[in-house]
Structures are given as structure tokens and as C-alpha cells.
Short mmCIF file of C-alpha atoms in Angstrom, two decimals:
data_model
loop_
_atom_site.label_atom_id
_atom_site.label_comp_id
_atom_site.label_asym_id
_atom_site.label_seq_id
_atom_site.Cartn_x
_atom_site.Cartn_y
_atom_site.Cartn_z
CA UNK A 1 -0.25 -0.03 -0.05
CA UNK A 2 3.30 2.35 0.84
CA UNK A 3 4.48 2.33 -3.16
CA UNK A 4 0.62 3.91 -4.24
CA UNK A 5 0.02 6.47 -1.58
CA UNK A 6 3.76 8.08 -2.02
CA UNK A 7 2.43 8.06 -6.00
CA UNK A 8 -1.64 8.81 -5.36
CA UNK A 9 -1.21 12.13 -7.63
CA UNK A 10 0.34 8.97 -10.67
CA UNK A 11 -2.18 7.42 -9.48
CA UNK A 12 -5.64 10.20 -9.39
CA UNK A 13 -3.70 11.01 -12.11
CA UNK A 14 -4.71 7.81 -14.06
CA UNK A 15 -7.53 7.69 -12.39
CA UNK A 16 -8.24 11.31 -14.67
CA UNK A 17 -7.73 9.60 -17.77
CA UNK A 18 -9.94 6.00 -16.82
CA UNK A 19 -13.27 8.76 -16.49
CA UNK A 20 -11.85 11.40 -19.53
CA UNK A 21 -12.06 8.16 -22.05
CA UNK A 22 -15.04 6.54 -20.32
CA UNK A 23 -17.05 9.72 -19.80
CA UNK A 24 -15.72 11.03 -23.43
CA UNK A 25 -16.36 7.50 -24.79
CA UNK A 26 -19.78 7.03 -23.36
CA UNK A 27 -21.14 10.16 -24.43
CA UNK A 28 -20.28 9.70 -28.23
CA UNK A 29 -20.70 5.66 -27.73
CA UNK A 30 -24.89 6.34 -27.00
CA UNK A 31 -25.14 8.82 -29.74
CA UNK A 32 -24.05 6.63 -32.50
CA UNK A 33 -25.89 3.85 -31.14
CA UNK A 34 -29.06 5.52 -30.40
CA UNK A 35 -28.66 7.29 -34.21
CA UNK A 36 -27.88 2.90 -35.24
CA UNK A 37 -30.69 1.72 -33.30
CA UNK A 38 -32.62 4.62 -35.23
CA UNK A 39 -31.06 3.26 -38.37
CA UNK A 40 -31.97 -0.30 -37.33
CA UNK A 41 -35.65 0.06 -36.71
CA UNK A 42 -36.36 2.67 -39.61
CA UNK A 43 -38.43 2.01 -42.55
CA UNK A 44 -35.81 3.04 -44.91
CA UNK A 45 -33.73 -0.10 -46.47
CA UNK A 46 -30.19 0.60 -46.71
CA UNK A 47 -29.89 2.25 -43.50
CA UNK A 48 -31.22 -0.91 -42.16
CA UNK A 49 -28.42 -2.56 -43.38
CA UNK A 50 -25.66 -0.37 -42.76
CA UNK A 51 -26.29 -0.56 -39.41
CA UNK A 52 -27.76 -4.15 -38.66
CA UNK A 53 -23.33 -4.74 -40.53
CA UNK A 54 -21.54 -2.29 -38.87
CA UNK A 55 -23.16 -4.45 -35.16
CA UNK A 56 -22.93 -7.11 -36.42
CA UNK A 57 -19.25 -7.02 -37.18
CA UNK A 58 -18.34 -4.68 -34.62
CA UNK A 59 -19.42 -6.57 -31.86
CA UNK A 60 -18.04 -9.79 -32.72
CA UNK A 61 -14.67 -7.71 -33.12
CA UNK A 62 -12.76 -8.01 -29.75
CA UNK A 63 -11.64 -4.38 -28.46
CA UNK A 64 -8.40 -5.14 -28.81
CA UNK A 65 -7.93 -6.08 -32.71
CA UNK A 66 -9.81 -2.91 -32.78
CA UNK A 67 -7.15 -0.88 -30.94
CA UNK A 68 -4.81 -3.65 -33.27
CA UNK A 69 -6.61 -1.83 -36.46
CA UNK A 70 -6.31 1.65 -35.74
CA UNK A 71 -2.82 1.03 -34.96
CA UNK A 72 -1.31 -0.96 -38.18
CA UNK A 73 -3.98 -1.17 -40.96
CA UNK A 74 -6.11 2.23 -40.49
CA UNK A 75 -3.12 3.86 -41.56
CA UNK A 76 -2.92 2.66 -44.65
CA UNK A 77 -6.08 0.95 -45.56
CA UNK A 78 -7.88 4.51 -44.79
CA UNK A 79 -4.88 6.53 -44.49
CA UNK A 80 -6.22 7.96 -41.28
CA UNK A 81 -3.44 8.21 -38.50
CA UNK A 82 -5.12 8.26 -35.00
CA UNK A 83 -3.05 9.50 -32.09
CA UNK A 84 -2.34 6.91 -30.39
CA UNK A 85 -3.14 6.97 -26.33
CA UNK A 86 -6.24 9.17 -25.19
CA UNK A 87 -7.44 9.17 -28.73
CA UNK A 88 -7.44 6.61 -30.08
CA UNK A 89 -8.98 5.28 -26.90
CA UNK A 90 -11.75 7.35 -27.87
CA UNK A 91 -12.47 6.44 -30.44
CA UNK A 92 -11.75 2.87 -30.34
CA UNK A 93 -14.00 2.82 -27.14
CA UNK A 94 -17.00 4.76 -29.40
CA UNK A 95 -17.55 2.44 -31.77
CA UNK A 96 -17.73 -1.12 -29.73
CA UNK A 97 -19.48 0.83 -26.93
CA UNK A 98 -22.22 1.77 -29.33
CA UNK A 99 -22.97 -1.33 -30.93
CA UNK A 100 -23.77 -2.42 -27.80
CA UNK A 101 -25.89 0.83 -26.62
CA UNK A 102 -27.41 0.59 -30.22
CA UNK A 103 -28.77 -3.38 -29.88
CA UNK A 104 -29.84 -2.36 -26.26
CA UNK A 105 -31.71 0.72 -27.49
CA UNK A 106 -33.26 -1.49 -30.58
CA UNK A 107 -34.13 -4.59 -28.09
CA UNK A 108 -36.01 -2.05 -25.27
CA UNK A 109 -38.11 0.13 -27.71
CA UNK A 110 -39.30 -3.15 -29.92
CA UNK A 111 -40.49 -4.38 -25.79
CA UNK A 112 -43.27 -2.10 -26.96
CA UNK A 113 -46.45 -3.58 -27.76
CA UNK A 114 -47.75 -2.85 -31.26
CA UNK A 115 -50.95 -2.53 -29.97
CA UNK A 116 -50.02 0.12 -27.54
CA UNK A 117 -48.72 3.23 -30.38
CA UNK A 118 -52.33 1.56 -31.89
CA UNK A 119 -54.30 3.22 -28.62
CA UNK A 120 -51.44 5.75 -28.91
CA UNK A 121 -52.86 6.44 -32.39
CA UNK A 122 -56.15 5.41 -32.12
CA UNK A 123 -57.29 7.79 -29.30
CA UNK A 124 -55.52 10.89 -32.11
CA UNK A 125 -51.95 11.57 -29.77
CA UNK A 126 -49.86 12.75 -32.47
CA UNK A 127 -46.91 10.79 -33.38
CA UNK A 128 -45.39 13.13 -31.34
CA UNK A 129 -47.45 12.32 -28.89
CA UNK A 130 -47.81 8.92 -28.54
CA UNK A 131 -43.75 8.51 -29.09
CA UNK A 132 -43.29 10.67 -26.18
CA UNK A 133 -46.11 10.05 -23.88
CA UNK A 134 -46.61 5.92 -24.37
CA UNK A 135 -44.27 4.55 -26.80
CA UNK A 136 -40.33 6.28 -24.77
CA UNK A 137 -41.87 6.07 -21.32
CA UNK A 138 -42.31 2.26 -21.51
CA UNK A 139 -38.56 1.32 -23.44
CA UNK A 140 -37.21 3.96 -21.16
CA UNK A 141 -38.39 1.02 -18.56
CA UNK A 142 -37.18 -1.79 -19.98
CA UNK A 143 -33.84 0.10 -21.54
CA UNK A 144 -32.09 1.49 -18.69
CA UNK A 145 -31.36 -1.88 -17.13
CA UNK A 146 -29.42 -3.25 -19.83
CA UNK A 147 -27.72 -0.31 -20.01
CA UNK A 148 -25.88 0.20 -17.03
CA UNK A 149 -24.68 -2.51 -17.62
CA UNK A 150 -23.74 -1.91 -21.34
CA UNK A 151 -21.90 0.90 -19.39
CA UNK A 152 -20.34 -1.30 -16.91
CA UNK A 153 -18.50 -3.10 -18.74
CA UNK A 154 -17.63 0.09 -20.77
CA UNK A 155 -15.59 1.57 -18.16
CA UNK A 156 -13.95 -2.00 -17.50
CA UNK A 157 -13.00 -2.05 -20.89
CA UNK A 158 -11.38 1.08 -20.53
CA UNK A 159 -8.37 -0.66 -19.38
CA UNK A 160 -7.01 -2.81 -22.79
CA UNK A 161 -5.47 0.77 -23.55
CA UNK A 162 -2.93 0.32 -21.51
CA UNK A 163 -2.20 -2.19 -23.87
CA UNK A 164 -1.76 0.94 -26.17
CA UNK A 165 0.49 3.52 -24.69
CA UNK A 166 -2.09 4.84 -22.77
CA UNK A 167 -1.11 6.04 -19.04
CA UNK A 168 -4.76 5.12 -17.19
CA UNK A 169 -5.51 2.60 -14.12
CA UNK A 170 -4.45 -0.59 -15.38
CA UNK A 171 -1.06 0.75 -17.42
CA UNK A 172 -0.08 2.49 -13.68
CA UNK A 173 -0.98 -0.62 -11.52
CA UNK A 174 1.30 -2.30 -14.07
CA UNK A 175 4.29 0.37 -14.00
CA UNK A 176 4.22 0.96 -10.05
CA UNK A 177 4.49 -3.07 -9.64
CA UNK A 178 7.29 -3.22 -11.59
CA UNK A 179 9.05 -0.47 -10.01
CA UNK A 180 7.63 -1.87 -6.52
CA UNK A 181 7.66 -5.77 -6.99
CA UNK A 182 7.58 -5.74 -3.00
CA UNK A 183 4.31 -3.98 -3.03
CA UNK A 184 2.32 -5.84 -6.03
CA UNK A 185 -0.95 -6.45 -3.84
CA UNK A 186 -1.32 -3.31 -2.40
CA UNK A 187 -1.62 -1.84 -5.59
CA UNK A 188 -3.81 -3.26 -7.23
CA UNK A 189 -6.14 -3.82 -4.44
CA UNK A 190 -5.65 0.05 -4.89
CA UNK A 191 -6.51 0.80 -8.02
CA UNK A 192 -9.24 -2.87 -8.05
CA UNK A 193 -11.63 -0.19 -5.88
CA UNK A 194 -10.67 2.75 -7.87
CA UNK A 195 -12.38 0.74 -10.70
CA UNK A 196 -14.75 0.24 -8.42
CA UNK A 197 -15.93 3.54 -7.45
CA UNK A 198 -16.65 3.62 -10.64
CA UNK A 199 -18.86 0.40 -11.83
CA UNK A 200 -20.57 -0.27 -8.57
CA UNK A 201 -22.80 2.69 -7.77
CA UNK A 202 -23.63 1.40 -11.13
CA UNK A 203 -23.97 -2.25 -10.48
CA UNK A 204 -26.07 -1.77 -7.01
CA UNK A 205 -28.25 1.07 -9.01
CA UNK A 206 -29.14 -0.96 -12.26
CA UNK A 207 -30.10 -3.97 -9.27
CA UNK A 208 -32.67 -0.99 -7.78
CA UNK A 209 -34.12 -0.50 -10.93
CA UNK A 210 -34.71 -3.85 -11.91
CA UNK A 211 -36.97 -4.43 -9.16
CA UNK A 212 -38.62 -1.29 -9.76
CA UNK A 213 -38.78 -2.04 -13.00
CA UNK A 214 -40.88 -5.12 -11.85
CA UNK A 215 -43.28 -3.93 -9.60
CA UNK A 216 -44.17 -1.97 -11.85
CA UNK A 217 -45.56 -3.82 -14.41
CA UNK B 1 -41.06 -2.53 -46.41
CA UNK B 2 -40.14 -5.16 -42.90
CA UNK B 3 -41.56 -7.42 -42.33
CA UNK B 4 -42.51 -7.03 -38.83
CA UNK B 5 -45.48 -4.01 -38.14
CA UNK B 6 -42.60 -1.56 -36.45
CA UNK B 7 -44.25 -0.41 -32.91
CA UNK B 8 -43.30 3.81 -33.82
CA UNK B 9 -44.61 3.36 -37.48
CA UNK B 10 -47.67 3.50 -38.88
CA UNK B 11 -48.44 0.64 -41.64
CA UNK B 12 -47.16 2.64 -44.56
CA UNK B 13 -50.20 4.94 -47.07
CA UNK B 14 -49.42 5.34 -50.50
CA UNK B 15 -47.77 9.36 -50.02
CA UNK B 16 -45.30 7.60 -47.37
CA UNK B 17 -44.41 4.61 -48.98
CA UNK B 18 -43.25 6.76 -52.06
CA UNK B 19 -41.55 8.74 -49.58
CA UNK B 20 -39.96 5.78 -48.26
CA UNK B 21 -38.70 3.85 -52.17
CA UNK B 22 -36.95 7.88 -52.39
CA UNK B 23 -35.39 8.08 -49.60
CA UNK B 24 -34.53 3.83 -50.25
CA UNK B 25 -32.63 5.14 -53.98
CA UNK B 26 -31.18 8.09 -51.74
CA UNK B 27 -29.68 6.52 -49.40
CA UNK B 28 -28.55 3.27 -51.25
CA UNK B 29 -26.19 5.87 -53.58
CA UNK B 30 -24.61 7.61 -49.81
CA UNK B 31 -23.62 4.15 -48.69
CA UNK B 32 -22.88 3.02 -52.37
CA UNK B 33 -21.17 6.56 -52.53
CA UNK B 34 -19.29 6.73 -49.80
CA UNK B 35 -17.84 2.68 -49.96
CA UNK B 36 -16.68 3.30 -53.67
CA UNK B 37 -14.54 6.21 -52.34
CA UNK B 38 -13.21 4.53 -49.90
CA UNK B 39 -12.10 1.70 -52.07
CA UNK B 40 -10.56 3.98 -54.27
CA UNK B 41 -8.90 6.04 -52.15
CA UNK B 42 -7.57 3.18 -50.62
CA UNK B 43 -7.14 1.90 -55.04
CA UNK B 44 -4.54 5.14 -54.27
CA UNK B 45 -2.68 4.49 -51.77
CA UNK B 46 -1.73 0.70 -53.26
CA UNK B 47 -4.09 -1.10 -51.11
CA UNK B 48 -4.67 -3.83 -54.21
CA UNK B 49 -1.51 -4.98 -55.03
CA UNK B 50 0.48 -7.98 -54.75
CA UNK B 51 0.47 -7.85 -50.56
CA UNK B 52 -2.56 -9.42 -50.08
CA UNK B 53 -0.56 -12.56 -51.99
CA UNK B 54 0.35 -13.17 -48.76
CA UNK B 55 -2.92 -15.49 -47.80
CA UNK B 56 -2.97 -17.40 -51.07
CA UNK B 57 0.83 -17.68 -52.28
CA UNK B 58 2.67 -16.64 -49.20
CA UNK B 59 5.94 -14.89 -48.96
CA UNK B 60 9.53 -15.46 -47.13
CA UNK B 61 10.02 -19.37 -48.40
CA UNK B 62 6.47 -19.23 -46.73
CA UNK B 63 3.24 -20.91 -48.68
CA UNK B 64 -0.42 -19.91 -48.18
CA UNK B 65 -1.11 -22.90 -47.04
CA UNK B 66 1.69 -22.17 -43.29
CA UNK B 67 -0.15 -19.09 -43.11
CA UNK B 68 -3.03 -20.01 -42.92
CA UNK B 69 -1.95 -23.65 -40.20
CA UNK B 70 -0.17 -20.69 -37.84
CA UNK B 71 -2.84 -18.11 -38.36
CA UNK B 72 -6.07 -21.32 -37.24
CA UNK B 73 -4.02 -23.80 -35.75
CA UNK B 74 -0.86 -22.07 -33.70
CA UNK B 75 -3.63 -19.06 -33.05
CA UNK B 76 -6.79 -19.75 -33.14
CA UNK B 77 -7.23 -22.88 -31.96
CA UNK B 78 -3.52 -23.53 -30.12
CA UNK B 79 -3.88 -20.18 -28.51
CA UNK B 80 -7.49 -18.52 -28.19
CA UNK B 81 -9.89 -21.60 -28.14
CA UNK B 82 -7.27 -23.70 -25.69
CA UNK B 83 -7.67 -21.13 -23.18
CA UNK B 84 -11.81 -21.28 -23.78
CA UNK B 85 -11.85 -24.79 -23.32
CA UNK B 86 -9.56 -24.71 -20.45
CA UNK B 87 -11.65 -21.29 -18.99
CA UNK B 88 -15.31 -22.62 -18.96
CA UNK B 89 -15.64 -25.79 -17.57
CA UNK B 90 -13.87 -23.75 -15.05
CA UNK B 91 -16.66 -21.60 -14.94
CA UNK B 92 -19.48 -22.61 -14.74
CA UNK B 93 -18.17 -24.92 -11.91
CA UNK B 94 -17.72 -22.06 -9.57
CA UNK B 95 -20.57 -20.54 -10.99
CA UNK B 96 -22.77 -22.85 -9.85
CA UNK B 97 -21.23 -23.39 -6.56
CA UNK B 98 -21.56 -18.88 -6.63
CA UNK B 99 -25.87 -19.35 -7.48
CA UNK B 100 -26.28 -22.08 -4.69
CA UNK B 101 -23.76 -20.02 -1.64
CA UNK B 102 -26.12 -16.00 -3.06
CA UNK B 103 -29.34 -18.87 -2.08
CA UNK B 104 -28.31 -20.19 1.14
CA UNK B 105 -30.36 -19.94 4.15
CA UNK B 106 -27.67 -18.20 6.92
CA UNK B 107 -25.93 -14.92 5.70
CA UNK B 108 -22.54 -15.97 6.56
CA UNK B 109 -22.67 -17.74 3.03
CA UNK B 110 -24.21 -15.03 1.37
CA UNK B 111 -22.67 -12.17 1.46
CA UNK B 112 -19.16 -13.12 0.73
CA UNK B 113 -20.76 -14.75 -2.74
CA UNK B 114 -23.49 -11.88 -3.05
CA UNK B 115 -19.60 -9.10 -1.78
CA UNK B 116 -17.95 -11.47 -5.00
CA UNK B 117 -19.85 -11.10 -7.78
CA UNK B 118 -20.26 -7.29 -7.47
CA UNK B 119 -16.59 -7.12 -7.18
CA UNK B 120 -15.87 -9.23 -9.79
CA UNK B 121 -18.63 -7.71 -12.17
CA UNK B 122 -16.58 -4.23 -11.38
CA UNK B 123 -12.96 -5.22 -12.17
CA UNK B 124 -10.95 -4.80 -15.65
CA UNK B 125 -9.70 -9.08 -16.80
CA UNK B 126 -6.74 -6.56 -17.37
CA UNK B 127 -6.50 -5.58 -14.26
CA UNK B 128 -6.99 -9.35 -13.33
CA UNK B 129 -4.41 -11.23 -15.61
CA UNK B 130 -1.71 -8.17 -14.77
CA UNK B 131 -1.99 -9.42 -11.34
CA UNK B 132 -1.77 -12.84 -12.41
CA UNK B 133 1.41 -12.44 -14.15
CA UNK B 134 2.75 -10.02 -11.58
CA UNK B 135 1.48 -11.26 -8.11
CA UNK B 136 1.47 -14.11 -8.86
CA UNK B 137 3.42 -15.22 -11.24
CA UNK B 138 1.64 -17.70 -13.38
CA UNK B 139 2.86 -18.02 -16.74
CA UNK B 140 0.45 -16.10 -19.60
CA UNK B 141 -2.14 -18.87 -20.21
CA UNK B 142 -3.28 -19.96 -16.26
CA UNK B 143 -3.08 -15.67 -16.29
CA UNK B 144 -5.63 -15.51 -18.78
CA UNK B 145 -7.49 -18.01 -17.72
CA UNK B 146 -7.36 -16.79 -13.81
CA UNK B 147 -9.07 -13.09 -15.37
CA UNK B 148 -11.67 -15.04 -17.48
CA UNK B 149 -12.81 -17.33 -14.08
CA UNK B 150 -12.89 -15.15 -11.67
CA UNK B 151 -15.12 -12.13 -14.62
CA UNK B 152 -17.32 -15.14 -15.89
CA UNK B 153 -17.34 -16.76 -13.10
CA UNK B 154 -19.73 -13.56 -11.57
CA UNK B 155 -21.09 -13.08 -14.57
CA UNK B 156 -22.72 -16.96 -14.42
CA UNK B 157 -23.61 -16.58 -11.28
CA UNK B 158 -25.82 -13.28 -12.11
CA UNK B 159 -27.26 -15.17 -14.99
CA UNK B 160 -28.25 -17.85 -12.71
CA UNK B 161 -29.74 -15.25 -10.90
CA UNK B 162 -32.23 -13.54 -12.72
CA UNK B 163 -32.51 -17.47 -13.93
CA UNK B 164 -33.50 -18.63 -10.63
CA UNK B 165 -35.38 -15.14 -9.49
CA UNK B 166 -37.85 -15.73 -13.30
CA UNK B 167 -38.66 -19.68 -12.04
CA UNK B 168 -42.63 -19.56 -10.30
CA UNK B 169 -42.50 -18.81 -6.97
CA UNK B 170 -44.76 -22.09 -6.91
CA UNK B 171 -41.57 -24.46 -8.00
CA UNK B 172 -39.47 -23.43 -4.60
CA UNK B 173 -42.23 -23.99 -2.16
CA UNK B 174 -43.51 -26.69 -3.86
CA UNK B 175 -40.55 -28.40 -3.69
CA UNK B 176 -40.18 -27.92 -0.33
CA UNK B 177 -43.61 -29.27 0.27
CA UNK B 178 -42.99 -32.35 -0.66
CA UNK B 179 -40.46 -32.39 1.81
CA UNK B 180 -36.53 -31.70 -0.03
CA UNK B 181 -33.92 -29.23 2.01
CA UNK B 182 -33.33 -26.16 0.23
CA UNK B 183 -30.77 -27.42 -0.73
CA UNK B 184 -32.01 -30.11 -2.71
CA UNK B 185 -34.53 -27.54 -4.17
CA UNK B 186 -31.91 -25.56 -6.08
CA UNK B 187 -30.28 -28.10 -7.24
CA UNK B 188 -33.30 -30.11 -8.61
CA UNK B 189 -36.18 -28.06 -9.39
CA UNK B 190 -34.87 -24.64 -8.66
CA UNK B 191 -31.39 -24.94 -11.08
CA UNK B 192 -32.20 -26.64 -13.55
CA UNK B 193 -34.71 -25.36 -14.72
CA UNK B 194 -32.79 -21.35 -14.72
CA UNK B 195 -29.90 -23.30 -16.82
CA UNK B 196 -32.46 -23.75 -19.16
CA UNK B 197 -34.29 -20.62 -19.51
CA UNK B 198 -30.84 -18.96 -19.33
CA UNK B 199 -29.29 -20.81 -22.26
CA UNK B 200 -29.04 -18.57 -24.48
CA UNK B 201 -27.72 -15.87 -22.32
CA UNK B 202 -25.06 -17.71 -21.31
CA UNK B 203 -24.43 -18.84 -24.67
CA UNK B 204 -24.09 -15.28 -25.69
CA UNK B 205 -21.33 -14.52 -22.76
CA UNK B 206 -19.21 -17.64 -23.86
CA UNK B 207 -18.22 -14.74 -26.56
CA UNK B 208 -17.88 -12.36 -24.67
CA UNK B 209 -15.03 -15.16 -23.53
CA UNK B 210 -13.69 -15.57 -26.92
CA UNK B 211 -13.47 -11.88 -27.59
CA UNK B 212 -11.93 -11.60 -23.73
CA UNK B 213 -8.99 -13.43 -24.38
CA UNK B 214 -7.31 -11.29 -26.80
CA UNK B 215 -6.26 -9.74 -24.12
CA UNK B 216 -3.60 -12.07 -23.52
CA UNK B 217 -2.01 -10.49 -26.83
CA UNK B 218 -1.49 -7.24 -24.27
CA UNK B 219 0.85 -9.72 -22.21
CA UNK B 220 2.44 -11.47 -25.12
CA UNK B 221 0.05 -14.45 -24.34
CA UNK B 222 0.13 -16.67 -27.93
CA UNK B 223 -3.11 -16.34 -29.02
CA UNK B 224 -4.26 -15.50 -32.75
CA UNK B 225 -3.59 -11.86 -32.40
CA UNK B 226 0.10 -12.82 -31.01
CA UNK B 227 0.59 -15.03 -34.10
CA UNK B 228 -0.89 -11.99 -36.08
CA UNK B 229 1.25 -9.37 -34.66
CA UNK B 230 4.41 -11.77 -35.09
CA UNK B 231 3.17 -12.49 -38.82
CA UNK B 232 3.54 -9.25 -39.58
CA UNK B 233 6.79 -8.30 -38.56
CA UNK B 234 7.30 -11.34 -39.61
CA UNK B 235 6.23 -10.16 -44.12
CA UNK B 236 6.70 -6.78 -43.08
CA UNK B 237 4.63 -3.63 -43.48
CA UNK B 238 2.49 -4.14 -46.76
CA UNK B 239 1.32 -6.68 -45.04
CA UNK B 240 -0.57 -5.60 -41.66
CA UNK B 241 -3.83 -5.27 -44.12
CA UNK B 242 -4.09 -8.44 -45.40
CA UNK B 243 -3.33 -10.57 -42.32
CA UNK B 244 -5.68 -7.51 -39.52
CA UNK B 245 -8.39 -8.85 -41.75
CA UNK B 246 -7.27 -12.13 -41.57
CA UNK B 247 -7.52 -11.83 -37.79
CA UNK B 248 -10.99 -9.49 -37.24
CA UNK B 249 -12.86 -12.93 -40.15
CA UNK B 250 -11.85 -15.61 -37.73
CA UNK B 251 -12.96 -13.99 -34.89
CA UNK B 252 -16.52 -13.01 -36.70
CA UNK B 253 -16.65 -16.04 -38.06
CA UNK B 254 -16.06 -17.81 -35.50
CA UNK B 255 -18.15 -15.69 -32.46
CA UNK B 256 -20.83 -15.14 -35.46
CA UNK B 257 -21.69 -19.03 -35.23
CA UNK B 258 -22.18 -19.06 -31.64
CA UNK B 259 -24.26 -16.70 -31.20
CA UNK B 260 -26.56 -18.29 -34.34
CA UNK B 261 -26.19 -21.87 -32.07
CA UNK B 262 -27.41 -19.13 -28.98
CA UNK B 263 -30.13 -17.44 -31.30
CA UNK B 264 -30.68 -21.69 -32.96
CA UNK B 265 -31.17 -23.00 -29.37
CA UNK B 266 -33.28 -19.70 -28.53
CA UNK B 267 -35.99 -20.56 -31.06
CA UNK B 268 -36.40 -24.50 -30.23
CA UNK B 269 -36.59 -24.01 -26.66
CA UNK B 270 -39.72 -21.29 -28.01
CA UNK B 271 -41.27 -24.52 -29.70
CA UNK B 272 -40.02 -27.55 -26.63
CA UNK B 273 -41.95 -25.67 -24.04
CA UNK B 274 -44.64 -25.22 -25.35
CA UNK B 275 -44.99 -28.86 -26.18
CA UNK B 276 -45.79 -31.13 -22.74
CA UNK B 277 -43.18 -31.88 -21.55
CA UNK B 278 -41.11 -29.68 -19.71
CA UNK B 279 -40.56 -32.59 -16.99
CA UNK B 280 -38.68 -33.99 -18.11
CA UNK B 281 -36.21 -32.08 -20.38
CA UNK B 282 -34.82 -30.07 -17.75
CA UNK B 283 -33.47 -32.16 -15.55
CA UNK B 284 -31.70 -33.68 -18.37
CA UNK B 285 -30.13 -30.17 -18.77
CA UNK B 286 -29.25 -29.55 -14.90
CA UNK B 287 -28.78 -32.95 -13.97
CA UNK B 288 -25.46 -33.01 -15.07
CA UNK B 289 -23.08 -30.15 -14.34
CA UNK B 290 -24.55 -29.25 -10.47
CA UNK B 291 -21.33 -31.07 -8.93
#
């Protein structure tokens, strides 16, 4: 534990790096993921095919391979050179997490019965009204718990950036352990705790929400 | 347009059909145009030269067959799949034990089990793998297996818990009322049904586990990505694109096959549970792995 306290500023900066990657990529992947979900339920064929292909390809590719692709293949194939470190981490995480956001949102929308929307229309609500007062509130309920789980995984996945020249929490755990071989357990304990600070509130919230939703149905 | 009616839209009338057709044409052109532009741009950078030969004719004294042998045998089978095949049975056993512990009547058993699931669902697999290498001095293979086992045990236990929660409470009550102990009720009535309900989710978890083996790349465990890297380092910079794309195709193919299996099972189970035999099958489904 001693090595960790001595290097507390390093750990703190690494924590902020992890938090920054998770937040920035989290917001971007939410926007892109909802867009993809809209594509996937849209009546326009080409958009549906595009989103389906994108989601199926990226979801079945390991995140590590996505990073490796951006490092090595993308400059030659796409002429796209992404700066190593935080920008690359944010891009890779966004591309990856958005597919899971898309699937969570899509299955939430599909879980609302068609009859609900029909009933809303038959009592004379407009498209916007039926969407905002009938369909989305119900979809929201079944989207949020799985979405929280997606974001828990997202926060942990930021650790993959440690393998690609980003000094975030996992990289710091590795570096400090190499410098202080006697203190490895303390270091990992501390870094693990730093991750739990971010993830446990979310997983508890997911569980509570789940039971609330279960009552409401 | 779509076969199934969506919640969000009315069945299109004549105007909407015309509009949708127009959009279909416009977006087809946009998407195909983008693909063509990327292809042309890649062509200008000379991507369609003889670099792809490495995948079928080979290079530097290697035949194409040997390249694929490296990727599929050394990488996929002896690296990625080896870790998966070692980790999955351990996960199954531990997750069942954890699930039973979480339903235990004594809180001294229940609380630690609850803590384990919450803590290890929230810690990155890579951190656990590094811990295995640095603190426990494990070999890369066993460090990867450790990371996969710890994380997936927590997740699978959580899936099974949700499955048990989804059962009607009459199932447990019936078990207890015919004189089974709580443990017997769990093993013979609740778990077999929970495993059955959650089988699709459990198989999807195998896809997650399979993808996580690629974290071994970061600690130099020899799996598909490490083999790919060794190959493009050997063949030189121009072989990067073909080899990375080959690795991606292998991962996507394997994972899609596993997901297909999950969908197939889901459909099959929906059929069989509609029939009159749910009493016989669950015992079979859960009986074997419940140690």
C-alpha cells in the first residue's frame, strides 16, 4: 500500500484519465448507438442494412483487435492516422460500445407492444405525442437496466487502452508493480478499488431499478 | 418495407410508400458512394497490389497454407480456443457453487457470495490478468485463464440468479412442501430450470469470454492476435492489412457461429416449452453439471 500512497498523484491522474476516456467515449457512443438503433428500426432498407452490418461486425470483433486495427492497418487501408493514447482510446471505445448501446435500445423499443402505439394513435395522439407519452416511457424502463450493464462493461473495457500506450489505471498498476515488486498486492488492491468506485454504484443502481421495474409491471 | 410491423410507425400509406422508396434510392446511393470512395482512396494508396498474395501464395519461403496454419492452428486452436476450453468448465463449476451460495439460508455464506459477484463484475479482466502475472507469477496462459474465470464466474452466477428469480415461486414452494431440503430444491428444481431459461444468455457469455482471450495479446500470451502480429512483423509492413483483416474474419466467423447457436437454441426451446414435456428435459439440462 505504501508505494501507492507515495505515488498518489500518479494514481489520481490515471484515475482521471480512465474517467475521461469512459465519459467522452460514453457520451459519443450513446449518440452513435442511438443513431444506429434508429437506423435499425427505420423503414429505409439501406440504413437498416448498414446498421445491421456495422453492429454485427464490430460486436463480434474483440476490442483489442479494434485497437490493433487503428494502430497498424487503418493508416494503410483508410489513410486514417489516429494519435496513439487517449484519442485512439476514445475512438476505439466509441466504435465498440455504440454497438451494445444500439442493441440495448433496439430491444427496448421492440419490447413495447404494437398495441400500445396503436392505442395511442387511435385516441388521436400525434406521432410526437404518442412517442413521448406512450412508447418512450415504456421503452425507457426496459432499456435502462441493460444500458447500465453496457456502461459498466464500458468502464472496465477502458483498461484495454493500457496495452496501447495510454497511462490509465491498469497501466499505472502495471508500472508501479514493476517498480515496487514488494508491494504488488497493495497496488492492485488500490487500483481495483478505484475501478469499483466507478462501477459498483452503477451495478447497485441497475439492481434497484430492476426491482422497481418489476413492481411497475 | 420491413416484414414485421414496428411500434414506431403506422403501416405506410401510398404517400409514405413513395417517400420511403425515394429515401431508399437516396441512401443506397450515399452508402454505395461512400464505399466506392473508400475503395478508390485505398486504391490510390496502392492497397490492391500484390500484398494480398501473402494470404494464398505466401511469402519469404512460407506457403499460403503455412500462413493459415499459423493463424488457425497455432493462433486460434492452440491459443484462443485452448484458453476458452480450459476456462469454460471451471467457470461452470464455480458459477454453480456461487449461485447456490447466494441463495443459502445462512448470511455468512450469502453475503460473501454477494460481495464476490459485485466486486468481480466491476474489475477489468485485464487488471486481474496483470495481477496473475505480477503478483502470482502465473504463466501467460494461466493468467489469462484466471482473468476469464474470475470475471465470468461472477457474471454467470448473476445470469443464473436472474433465471432463478424468473421462476414462479410455486416451484420452490412445491419442492419444499414435498420434503426436499432448500439445497435439494435448489439443485433438483430451481437450478435445472434456471439453466434452461438462461441458456441463450449463457451462450452469449461464451462469445464475451472468447473475445476477452484477446487480452492475452497485451501480456504476450500466444493467441490469434499475437500470432497475427508475429506474422506481419515477419512479412513486413505491407502484410499488415491482409493479416489483420484475416484475423478479424476469423474472430467474426467464430463468434457469429456461436451466436447463431444461441439463436437456434432459443427458437428450439420456445418450441419445446410450448409442448407438454418441460418436466423431463430440465432435469437432463441441469443434472449433468450440477456437481
